[in-house]
Amino acid sequence: MGEPEQYVFGLWEETHANSTQTEWGSDHVLLHHPGGSDGQGRILQRFPEKDWEDNPFPQGIELFCQPSGWQLVPERLPPSYFVAVLTDINSERHYCACFTFWEEVDSTQKSLHSEVDEDDDSGSAQPEQLFAPRSLVLVSRLDHSEVFRNCLGLIYTVHIDGVNVPLETLIGNLLTCLIPIAGGSQRTITLGAGDRQVIQTPISDSLPVSSCSVAVLFRQLGIINVLYLFCAALTEHKILFLSSSYQRLSDACRALLAIMFPLKYSFTYVPILPGKLLEVLSTPTPFIIGVNSFFRSETQELLDVVIADLDGGTVTIPECVHISLLPDPLLHQTQTALSMVLDPELEVADHAFPPPIPVLQDKEIRAVFLLLFAHLFRGYRWCLHIIRIHPEPVIRFHKAAFLGKRALSEDDFLMKVLDGMAFAGFVSERGPPYRPIDLFDELVGNEVERIRLEEGDNHKMMNHVKELAEQLFKNENPYPAVAMHKVQRPKESSHLQSRHTSFPHLDEVTVQLFIDHAAAKQKTAPPIVKAEMKRMVPSGPPLGDAVDRNGSVLANSARRLEVVRNCITYIFENKMLEAKKLMPAVLRALKGRAARLCLTQELNLHVLQNRAVLDDQQFDYVVRMMNCTLQDCSHMDEHGIAAALLPLVTAFCRKLGAGITQFAYSCVQEHMVWTNMQFWEAMFYSDVQNHIRALYLEVSENEQPSSDQKQDGSEEHGALEIASEQRRLWPTLSKDKQQELVQKEESTVFSQAIHYANRMSYLLLPLDTSKNRLLRGSALGDVESVSNSYVTNSIAGSMAESYDTESGFEDAESSDVANSVVRFINRFVDKVCNESGVTNEHLKALHAMIPDIVQMHIETLDAVHRESKRLPPIQKPKLLRPTLLLGEELMMEGMRVHLMPDGREETSGALGGPPLLPAEGAIFLTTYRLIFKGTPIDPLVGEQVVTRSFPVASLIKEKKISVNLPMDQFIQEGLQLRSSTFQLMKIAFDEEVASDLAELFRKHMHKLRYPQHVHGTFAFTVGQSAKMAVEQKGKDKNPSLKTLSKNLVKSAKKTIGRQYVTRKKYTPPTWEQRSSLQSEMDEDEISEVDQTSLTLSSTIKSSDRQTMSSVVERACCRDYQRLGLGTLSNSLTRSKNEPFRISTVNRMYTVCRSYPGLLIVPQSIPDSTIQRISRCYRQSRFPVVCWRSSRTKAVLLRSGGLHGKGVVGFFKSPNAPSSSQADSTSLEQEKYLQAVVSSMPSYSDTGARNTLSGFTSAHMSSSGQFSPVAVAKRRDGSDFFALWVGKWGSIRGTGRLSTYNADVGNRLSGKESPQANGGPSETHFLRPQRAYLYIIGDKSQLKGAKQDSFQQWEVVPIEVFDVRQVKASFKKLMKACMPSSVVVDPDTTFYRCLQESEWMCLLHKVLQVSVLVVELLDSGSSIMVSLEDGWDITTQVVSLVQLLSDPYYRTFDGFRLLVEKEWLSFGHRFSHRGAQTLASQNSGFTPVFLQFLDCVHQIHLQFPMEFEFSQYYLKFLAYHYVSNRFRTFLLDSDYERIELGVMYEEKGEKKSQQVKSVWDYIDRLNKKTPIFFNFMFAPEDGEVLKPYSYISNLKVWDFYTEETLSEGPSYDWELVQGKQEQTEEGDRPDTAAPTSQRRIVWPCYDRRSKVVPDAITKLLQELQGLEMELGQVSEKWKDTWDKIKATQRSESNSLLMSSNLSHHRRTQGVYLKDSMVGSAINLSLDSEGSSSSAPTGGMSGRPSTSTLYSQFQSTESENRSFEGILYKKGALLKPWKQRWFVLDKTKHQLRYYETRQDKECKGVIDLAEVESVVPGTPTIGAPKNIDEKAFFDLKTTKRVYNFCAQDSGNAQLWMDNVQSCLSDA
């Protein structure tokens, strides 16, 4: 038995490229250029001369004999041997065994070459001998490397050793010997030179033969590297091997293919690539190629090739290549197994007696990989679709189902492998169910369970590996003992003999005779039939749900499935209310796979005869559930959910009208799975398989009508089993029968194709074919992109667009939709019909049918669409109207939107309770606010109303987003709006909102947010029609006022530059006369005024009265008078001894636009000087006094930073030469500062001495050492300056004291440094104790400033932040407080983001500087704050300093005055910083004022008793300073306010309904409700506050984080108030939400009374807490109450009065207005409205007041378990005394007091020491007239107490109670 193997034998030689001669030739230049390969091989002879019939001669074989190029060498090399592999056009591999030896070149050839080659350097020395290569090559289709080596070696041996055998005989025998077929047979062959060798074929043809190449590969590269190569090969990357040995390259490539089994490599495979063909490496397709490392440099620039260097043992993976590795548990197992195989000593290395180790290493490694593949592909046969059985099986693999079942759909590696060519080959080769099987089939079929059990157990696994290794070894060496080889080898070093004969020319005729003879013999022999053992291929156990085992199904899945089942039952039983309640739970459950499968099964039960007609609501619910199910399906549908729903979407329908039915598919088209070609193919194939299976089941039943059991059994037959059986029977069937079966199958496939064309048109044509809903360009034009498309919208829509662009038409007609769908279906039909062998006629018929199908369907759809429009829309929640403010008007009617959850946990239900968001409702845009009002989607909270709103003016960021609604199939357009009041609105427009409407909404919003002019803001437009507001400024309401202010400005403009103007004298009226001036406001001219005049009176003409009085009335002026800084007196004479005066130099705002009209300057400085000085400062903001300490008379000045030249002039050293002008300015500046210094009493006390001699030694600081002792201790005793020095580094500029030392610290703190050793101190420390004036300036500006030792001022350079930092920090703060999505990443948690925002650091800096200034002012130095432009940080610091130093500013009036003076009059740029108009839009929002309020809040927290106003007051201001509801915080300076006529208007319009000033509004509110009042207010006289400023002491302001979803922000009081009144009266309008009796407490959804409890509740609660801590008995609150009421009646008119809650008093009285509380003391806040609620701590979930009071009683009764009067016998010889006894269970003690009211406990008996309580007897001195039974004794371990109760019953009660206490313990 055997077949002749056709060998091609050839003899090659090397010849020169140009040479035509047959002699040897080469280029000897190569000696100098090793590596060149100019030479070229030439075929000398080939046998047989004609090609074999079935095996053509491979071209270009000479390249492969010398892959590095043909070249001559100077010495003879030993013979070499390797095998190259060539692949022919039919992808058959040919093995070229190449044996090369070297022969001497004769001298004639040498000389010839030196003539031919002109490039040769003639002077070079020629070597004596040159040797040329000559090769013997054997080309075969079989891979018997060793046999070929022996044969060629024998031919060479016979030639070189001169053995007496003709070479022709050897070659003839070689070409004609018979090689056995595979199957483990052996054959002994001989070439006729006394040799004998055995050819052994492997048992199984399909298993690769590797000898020991795999083991060698692992030894060369190591485990990880080979695994990388293995994965790279499987995922189709390019792989290049490098080695200097050709045989190693062949072996490595062979090994890689061997471990890939059962997959076959189907790309370019060239184990040895000749150097001439290196350009092959730049091919775009994957390959496995080997190249000699001689060419390493050429491989360097390959960017996408994985290079394995076999000699160096490295694998290089380029950066751009990503290799997907095996999925994790598998990777680890494989590595472990490989290391156990490759290094078996490892496991027993520590054993005392290591066992001997058998070596089958190569096969063991292959076994590991075999197991790996068995694991990877287990169950693959269950995902095969057999679509044809006859004439040939056609099989497809359902990739998605396989990945889904194996729960590996996310795995990159497996996805790539299954998509690869190798796997496609695997399916077509191994798919057929009836064929010969091999080791792999058995593993997958029968050993899956065993492999699973071995997963964790290395020993079991190794045993399995060894078993497999033996089988693999046996496959290659079935009979190892018989193999006897006898082959002659050449004698040792015979190749080095001095003279060889040249290899002779062989006689072709002789060889041909051998061949012909053998061929004749072959013909007569009987034909050889290879007995193929075909059988049914085992499938192995079906793929169970891998998921369950990995535990990713939720534990409570059973409960969830129950919910899904119940909901469906309710729907079909028409219990819609029940279904509605369950719906959200169902939609949540449908996230899980089990629930989705359950849904499809349940819905299936309700389909009768392929149809289920529903009513509208049922239909709606079913569609919603289907959409939700499909929404989480990937486009691959790996769990088969879409596949299971496909029949259902064509079954469920509803009747729309006469004969018109709408099916569910028209509502579930928007999912990407329907546009995925692979999905449709898989679906089609699985249906075809079912039909073909049914076909053959019918056939078998018809043929053998057998008993029932048999039929049942046949039901269970899988398609593969049936196919296997059919394939077995096929050869036995008659031709006609065969033909009939083929036809039946073909028509089955054809009918399915028609069915699918219909199905696809259902799901691809949109309901409204004219509209092309949601046109999106998608790449449906080409199949490749479709198969991986992520297109969300209906294809038709998206296709149409691409179609337009092709056809050049603008409008997308419905025909385009049709065309695109037709094209898609045509492509599908072509693909599946070609694969499944549908005849051409049928295919043509199909193509003709498809357009008709689509057209018909479009017509049906049009009718359905028409009717569906008539349907009443699904009942959506009614849109709730918001309550509007007076004068607030709707700009746009409400648009239906969904408010999506943002990242705040409270709303999402993450903290427990049902989620309030998403909510469905409407968004309203009014002239003032953006309001969302709606109800939560979750029906459990459906009756609550959710409101979120913010002023349009506070909008700071708006971006478009697309939102996926949880209930809906559509991705909706949405907007995300952030507001600076810390609200975030993430809305998704409902589908009923047209996109142009949404766009209009955005435009309107922008218009309102950034009006052209301040006049467009709500504060001005309020009450006017909204449309007018945008186009024109409203008419002047009070013309005279406007003209007055305009004229004032006009004249101001004229005045600039005028020097001499006529003066008229005018005496301003006294303060009393002011009121009468209101009537005289009609005069319109204001005369021009002289700039140089000094006093007010001399400048003002009669018509200026009102203006000036208004100026005078401004906050600044009132405050100056309060501080005694200057007055405007009636007479012209002024007291000259006042150090400061009110200057009117800026009354026309000519000196400094951003300053107020009246300023305080030193008395001695004339106005002309001021004008000159102002030029040195930024924005002309020269230093002015804004506050004076009443105690130390130190003053606080503010100014802008100095201009550059000013700095130099200011601090120039006295003798530096300078221009006279600069000199004079700087002198004037010095004069100015000197005037400030002179104003201080401490300065005048020292007699204004300005020289050193004046200082006594006591005044000198005399030591350089710093002892950090500061006088100005803070409240907490910490040392401020020590801290300060550490923080701010060098406080002073680089003056004499170049290093910061004790001197400044001591001087600042007013301490003397001890003298060093009593000796004189160093001279340059001789300075006054403390500078009289400190100038706080910006470090960057004060560089190079010199300090003058005689000046009394000193510069403190500090580093401050600029507004850009504030802006950036605020943005990050917003993101932290309002993340737009739920925070998953641990790096973006709230506190992390808060820290990164650095907001707290900025607060810390501001507070730190402010406290520093307060300390200095308090110690008697004056301070000038001169930072940036003087209107941001300067303002913050100056106002905080005043707030901390002066208690007046901590009251309502004071704080208002502070803000009006420092922020409004001194020109903080509110409009600019708040980006209030279009002009300032680009400058962005910079909340400098908010930062100030936050600082005040921090101080408030640390000193809660020092402020008259509550925290709520600060929040209120923070909200309204950006809301633009009031005019107070508009515009950038007084000048602008006067120019617009806003400044004095407020006065005249007090009577109007509209409040224009936030202060007036607060005053009005204060009269109605104590919401702004701080009940803890109990100031200490004149206390200077010094708060901590460390970040650890600062708290996040709850203004940033809190939210009340029930009513929106509570800062627009009328809205909230109105709402509460409505609810109390009970007559809600219809628009309100459904009423509910439930009270719900959420962290973010609440009555304000719970979030911000009223102060009484809070204080009583705190009082109780404190008393508990102090261990005192709480007084019954009723007693306190009665006391208060008694005192209250005397002053019954007073409103809520502040209690004297100073921190040294223990009792806290609370005063409440009698009428408000009522006699029943029912303080539950719902009944009393919110009139008594005052926000003092934004704690959520507070108990209401009534519960609190009952708590008080309950706590009393709990602490006092029993109480009453007892007589107690004193100690020895002491009388009986009456005492009030209290038995306290909680503290387990019996206490006694003098009287019931007494708080001081007289004594305590510890119940733990009591031994017994027994009835007693009266003793001497006992009370008279009392029953004997009223006595009882209490025995303790120390003594016996005698007690007497009022009567016997009472005594019994006491004994019982004490006894019960004892027994409880």
Tab-separated table of C-alpha atoms in Angstrom, residues 100-378:
chain	number	residue	atom	x	y	z
A	100	THR	CA	24.484	23.071	-0.225
A	101	PHE	CA	28.210	22.282	-0.554
A	102	TRP	CA	31.126	24.362	-1.849
A	103	GLU	CA	33.339	23.777	-4.868
A	104	GLU	CA	36.510	25.510	-5.952
A	105	VAL	CA	36.263	28.075	-8.719
A	106	ASP	CA	38.813	27.512	-11.486
A	107	SER	CA	41.268	30.304	-12.303
A	108	THR	CA	39.925	31.046	-15.768
A	109	GLN	CA	36.706	32.182	-14.296
A	110	LYS	CA	38.540	34.405	-11.862
A	111	SER	CA	40.432	36.242	-14.525
A	112	LEU	CA	37.328	36.538	-16.586
A	113	HIS	CA	35.606	38.232	-13.745
A	114	SER	CA	38.296	40.727	-13.049
A	115	GLU	CA	37.967	41.844	-16.657
A	116	VAL	CA	34.214	41.951	-16.697
A	117	ASP	CA	33.840	43.962	-13.558
A	118	GLU	CA	35.108	47.477	-14.188
A	119	ASP	CA	34.321	48.696	-10.714
A	120	ASP	CA	36.917	46.407	-9.264
A	121	ASP	CA	39.928	48.040	-7.672
A	122	SER	CA	42.748	46.510	-9.781
A	123	GLY	CA	45.284	46.880	-7.027
A	124	SER	CA	43.445	44.684	-4.573
A	125	ALA	CA	45.115	41.425	-3.713
A	126	GLN	CA	43.260	38.387	-5.061
A	127	PRO	CA	42.988	35.387	-2.725
A	128	GLU	CA	44.526	32.227	-4.094
A	129	GLN	CA	41.347	30.145	-4.068
A	130	LEU	CA	37.670	30.968	-4.184
A	131	PHE	CA	34.806	28.581	-3.506
A	132	ALA	CA	31.319	28.759	-4.992
A	133	PRO	CA	28.182	27.178	-3.549
A	134	ARG	CA	26.346	24.334	-5.293
A	135	SER	CA	22.980	23.038	-4.082
A	136	LEU	CA	21.050	19.801	-4.328
A	137	VAL	CA	17.355	20.544	-3.874
A	138	LEU	CA	14.442	18.208	-3.377
A	139	VAL	CA	10.943	19.655	-3.758
A	140	SER	CA	8.062	17.684	-2.284
A	141	ARG	CA	4.512	18.165	-1.071
A	142	LEU	CA	5.257	16.027	1.961
A	143	ASP	CA	7.101	17.304	4.936
A	144	HIS	CA	9.615	14.592	5.815
A	145	SER	CA	12.556	16.765	6.682
A	146	GLU	CA	14.822	14.062	8.112
A	147	VAL	CA	14.241	11.621	5.241
A	148	PHE	CA	15.153	14.340	2.755
A	149	ARG	CA	18.267	15.205	4.726
A	150	ASN	CA	19.380	11.565	4.557
A	151	CYS	CA	18.650	11.174	0.831
A	152	LEU	CA	20.476	14.321	-0.233
A	153	GLY	CA	23.300	13.550	2.157
A	154	LEU	CA	23.643	10.120	0.578
A	155	ILE	CA	23.896	11.592	-2.935
A	156	TYR	CA	26.623	13.963	-1.716
A	157	THR	CA	28.449	11.141	0.104
A	158	VAL	CA	28.434	8.929	-2.978
A	159	HIS	CA	29.856	11.845	-4.993
A	160	ILE	CA	32.525	12.977	-2.546
A	161	ASP	CA	33.685	9.603	-1.294
A	162	GLY	CA	33.601	8.097	-4.781
A	163	VAL	CA	31.279	5.222	-3.824
A	164	ASN	CA	30.755	2.881	-6.737
A	165	VAL	CA	27.080	3.605	-7.398
A	166	PRO	CA	25.928	5.703	-10.348
A	167	LEU	CA	24.289	8.930	-9.132
A	168	GLU	CA	21.566	8.508	-11.782
A	169	THR	CA	20.397	5.314	-10.046
A	170	LEU	CA	20.135	7.115	-6.715
A	171	ILE	CA	18.128	9.933	-8.213
A	172	GLY	CA	15.904	7.638	-10.239
A	173	ASN	CA	15.092	5.580	-7.150
A	174	LEU	CA	14.503	8.726	-5.104
A	175	LEU	CA	12.003	10.067	-7.610
A	176	THR	CA	10.059	6.837	-7.890
A	177	CYS	CA	9.935	5.435	-4.369
A	178	LEU	CA	6.459	4.969	-2.887
A	179	ILE	CA	5.517	6.853	0.244
A	180	PRO	CA	2.690	5.429	2.378
A	181	ILE	CA	-0.495	7.417	2.971
A	182	ALA	CA	-1.118	8.823	6.459
A	183	GLY	CA	-2.592	6.526	9.024
A	184	GLY	CA	0.477	5.432	10.931
A	185	SER	CA	1.856	3.093	8.276
A	186	GLN	CA	5.570	2.577	7.749
A	187	ARG	CA	7.600	2.091	4.646
A	188	THR	CA	11.225	1.164	4.231
A	189	ILE	CA	12.928	2.725	1.244
A	190	THR	CA	16.369	2.429	-0.283
A	191	LEU	CA	18.099	4.505	-2.924
A	192	GLY	CA	20.292	1.631	-3.975
A	193	ALA	CA	23.582	2.535	-2.246
A	194	GLY	CA	23.291	-0.034	0.492
A	195	ASP	CA	21.162	2.351	2.506
A	196	ARG	CA	17.860	1.735	4.253
A	197	GLN	CA	15.465	4.133	5.973
A	198	VAL	CA	11.973	3.923	7.358
A	199	ILE	CA	9.374	6.516	6.421
A	200	GLN	CA	6.805	6.834	9.185
A	201	THR	CA	3.510	8.682	8.537
A	202	PRO	CA	1.503	10.211	11.375
A	203	ILE	CA	-1.623	8.359	12.495
A	204	SER	CA	-3.924	11.346	12.068
A	205	ASP	CA	-3.403	13.516	9.047
A	206	SER	CA	-4.954	16.560	10.667
A	207	LEU	CA	-2.597	16.755	13.661
A	208	PRO	CA	0.553	18.721	12.864
A	209	VAL	CA	3.970	17.078	13.144
A	210	SER	CA	6.387	19.118	15.214
A	211	SER	CA	9.226	16.731	16.254
A	212	CYS	CA	10.841	18.947	18.919
A	213	SER	CA	10.461	22.381	17.330
A	214	VAL	CA	7.853	23.677	19.840
A	215	ALA	CA	10.099	22.932	22.799
A	216	VAL	CA	13.014	24.645	21.050
A	217	LEU	CA	10.890	27.729	20.357
A	218	PHE	CA	9.943	28.039	24.039
A	219	ARG	CA	13.552	27.571	25.065
A	220	GLN	CA	14.610	30.332	22.691
A	221	LEU	CA	11.970	32.913	23.549
A	222	GLY	CA	10.404	32.036	26.911
A	223	ILE	CA	6.778	31.555	27.879
A	224	ILE	CA	5.440	35.104	27.831
A	225	ASN	CA	7.066	35.933	24.507
A	226	VAL	CA	5.689	32.856	22.786
A	227	LEU	CA	2.230	33.577	24.220
A	228	TYR	CA	2.446	37.074	22.755
A	229	LEU	CA	3.383	35.598	19.368
A	230	PHE	CA	0.595	33.043	19.667
A	231	CYS	CA	-2.022	35.736	20.376
A	232	ALA	CA	-0.569	37.962	17.652
A	233	ALA	CA	-0.865	35.171	15.103
A	234	LEU	CA	-4.448	34.397	16.119
A	235	THR	CA	-5.497	38.043	16.047
A	236	GLU	CA	-3.928	38.506	12.612
A	237	HIS	CA	-0.875	40.625	13.269
A	238	LYS	CA	2.322	40.513	11.224
A	239	ILE	CA	5.073	38.352	12.719
A	240	LEU	CA	8.712	38.276	11.663
A	241	PHE	CA	11.303	35.816	12.974
A	242	LEU	CA	15.000	36.664	12.865
A	243	SER	CA	17.823	34.137	13.217
A	244	SER	CA	21.215	33.481	11.704
A	245	SER	CA	20.203	29.824	11.174
A	246	TYR	CA	17.789	28.948	8.373
A	247	GLN	CA	16.794	25.640	9.910
A	248	ARG	CA	15.893	27.450	13.172
A	249	LEU	CA	13.648	29.831	11.231
A	250	SER	CA	11.816	26.906	9.622
A	251	ASP	CA	11.440	25.152	12.947
A	252	ALA	CA	10.147	28.260	14.744
A	253	CYS	CA	7.516	28.858	12.081
A	254	ARG	CA	6.519	25.203	12.144
A	255	ALA	CA	6.248	25.319	15.959
A	256	LEU	CA	4.018	28.390	15.882
A	257	LEU	CA	1.651	26.667	13.449
A	258	ALA	CA	1.684	23.519	15.574
A	259	ILE	CA	0.488	25.311	18.696
A	260	MET	CA	-2.247	27.079	16.703
A	261	PHE	CA	-3.894	23.734	15.980
A	262	PRO	CA	-6.901	23.199	15.480
A	263	LEU	CA	-6.842	26.568	13.708
A	264	LYS	CA	-4.923	26.726	10.463
A	265	TYR	CA	-2.933	29.736	9.435
A	266	SER	CA	-4.279	31.084	6.151
A	267	PHE	CA	-2.159	34.145	5.414
A	268	THR	CA	1.302	34.571	3.922
A	269	TYR	CA	3.633	31.954	5.389
A	270	VAL	CA	7.313	32.089	4.356
A	271	PRO	CA	9.638	30.520	6.956
A	272	ILE	CA	12.725	31.545	4.961
A	273	LEU	CA	12.464	34.726	2.914
A	274	PRO	CA	15.319	35.435	0.463
A	275	GLY	CA	17.007	38.796	0.769
A	276	LYS	CA	15.958	39.691	-2.788
A	277	LEU	CA	12.292	39.542	-1.772
A	278	LEU	CA	12.480	41.665	1.382
A	279	GLU	CA	9.901	44.131	0.016
A	280	VAL	CA	7.302	41.449	0.778
A	281	LEU	CA	7.575	42.625	4.403
A	282	SER	CA	5.739	45.855	3.625
A	283	THR	CA	2.614	43.980	2.511
A	284	PRO	CA	-0.573	45.168	4.237
A	285	THR	CA	-1.835	41.640	5.004
A	286	PRO	CA	-0.854	39.585	8.066
A	287	PHE	CA	2.045	37.152	7.670
A	288	ILE	CA	4.465	34.830	9.417
A	289	ILE	CA	7.878	35.238	7.811
A	290	GLY	CA	11.429	34.267	8.757
A	291	VAL	CA	14.435	36.350	7.679
A	292	ASN	CA	18.141	35.856	8.248
A	293	SER	CA	19.418	38.231	10.917
A	294	PHE	CA	21.958	39.321	8.289
A	295	PHE	CA	19.121	41.624	7.083
A	296	ARG	CA	18.227	42.933	10.525
A	297	SER	CA	18.866	46.551	9.573
A	298	GLU	CA	16.293	46.363	6.766
A	299	THR	CA	13.637	45.281	9.241
A	300	GLN	CA	14.141	48.285	11.518
A	301	GLU	CA	11.705	50.614	9.808
A	302	LEU	CA	8.772	48.191	9.861
A	303	LEU	CA	6.283	49.950	12.118
A	304	ASP	CA	3.542	47.370	12.474
A	305	VAL	CA	5.457	44.092	12.633
A	306	VAL	CA	6.026	42.031	15.762
A	307	ILE	CA	9.674	40.947	15.543
A	308	ALA	CA	10.899	37.819	17.329
A	309	ASP	CA	14.680	37.462	17.539
A	310	LEU	CA	15.291	33.749	18.058
A	311	ASP	CA	19.019	34.142	18.766
A	312	GLY	CA	18.577	36.994	21.239
A	313	GLY	CA	15.401	35.594	22.774
A	314	THR	CA	13.430	38.839	22.494
A	315	VAL	CA	10.041	39.771	21.049
A	316	THR	CA	9.628	43.422	20.059
A	317	ILE	CA	6.095	44.795	19.804
A	318	PRO	CA	5.861	48.252	18.181
A	319	GLU	CA	3.949	50.995	19.993
A	320	CYS	CA	1.179	51.151	17.439
A	321	VAL	CA	0.380	47.447	17.736
A	322	HIS	CA	-2.032	46.357	20.428
A	323	ILE	CA	-2.070	42.615	20.959
A	324	SER	CA	-5.168	41.322	22.725
A	325	LEU	CA	-4.103	38.632	25.156
A	326	LEU	CA	-6.077	35.624	26.294
A	327	PRO	CA	-8.903	36.368	28.729
A	328	ASP	CA	-7.684	36.338	32.257
A	329	PRO	CA	-8.239	33.062	34.104
A	330	LEU	CA	-7.193	31.229	30.947
A	331	LEU	CA	-4.013	33.216	30.505
A	332	HIS	CA	-2.908	32.480	34.027
A	333	GLN	CA	-3.748	28.764	33.773
A	334	THR	CA	-1.881	28.440	30.505
A	335	GLN	CA	1.198	30.165	31.901
A	336	THR	CA	1.174	27.931	34.964
A	337	ALA	CA	0.828	24.795	32.888
A	338	LEU	CA	3.602	25.867	30.526
A	339	SER	CA	5.999	26.634	33.337
A	340	MET	CA	5.259	23.227	34.851
A	341	VAL	CA	6.034	21.586	31.526
A	342	LEU	CA	9.096	23.600	30.623
A	343	ASP	CA	10.611	23.546	34.066
A	344	PRO	CA	9.357	20.365	35.711
A	345	GLU	CA	12.251	20.530	38.179
A	346	LEU	CA	10.715	23.667	39.645
A	347	GLU	CA	7.996	21.825	41.498
A	348	VAL	CA	10.317	19.257	43.019
A	349	ALA	CA	13.360	21.484	43.294
A	350	ASP	CA	13.062	21.504	47.080
A	351	HIS	CA	12.401	17.793	47.471
A	352	ALA	CA	15.045	15.712	49.186
A	353	PHE	CA	14.695	12.893	46.660
A	354	PRO	CA	13.633	14.448	43.392
A	355	PRO	CA	12.130	11.924	40.999
A	356	PRO	CA	13.610	11.442	37.526
A	357	ILE	CA	11.838	13.574	34.960
A	358	PRO	CA	10.514	12.043	31.741
A	359	VAL	CA	11.023	14.262	28.742
A	360	LEU	CA	8.260	14.627	26.201
A	361	GLN	CA	8.543	18.334	26.417
A	362	ASP	CA	7.585	19.309	22.893
A	363	LYS	CA	4.375	17.291	22.931
A	364	GLU	CA	3.474	18.440	26.434
A	365	ILE	CA	3.639	22.068	25.378
A	366	ARG	CA	1.398	21.275	22.454
A	367	ALA	CA	-0.958	19.477	24.802
A	368	VAL	CA	-1.231	22.633	26.921
A	369	PHE	CA	-2.247	24.600	23.854
A	370	LEU	CA	-4.674	21.896	22.801
A	371	LEU	CA	-6.364	22.168	26.186
A	372	LEU	CA	-6.366	25.914	25.840
A	373	PHE	CA	-8.257	25.698	22.563
A	374	ALA	CA	-10.614	23.079	23.944
A	375	HIS	CA	-11.376	25.566	26.710
A	376	LEU	CA	-11.732	28.533	24.366
A	377	PHE	CA	-13.922	26.754	21.822
A	378	ARG	CA	-15.878	24.489	24.128
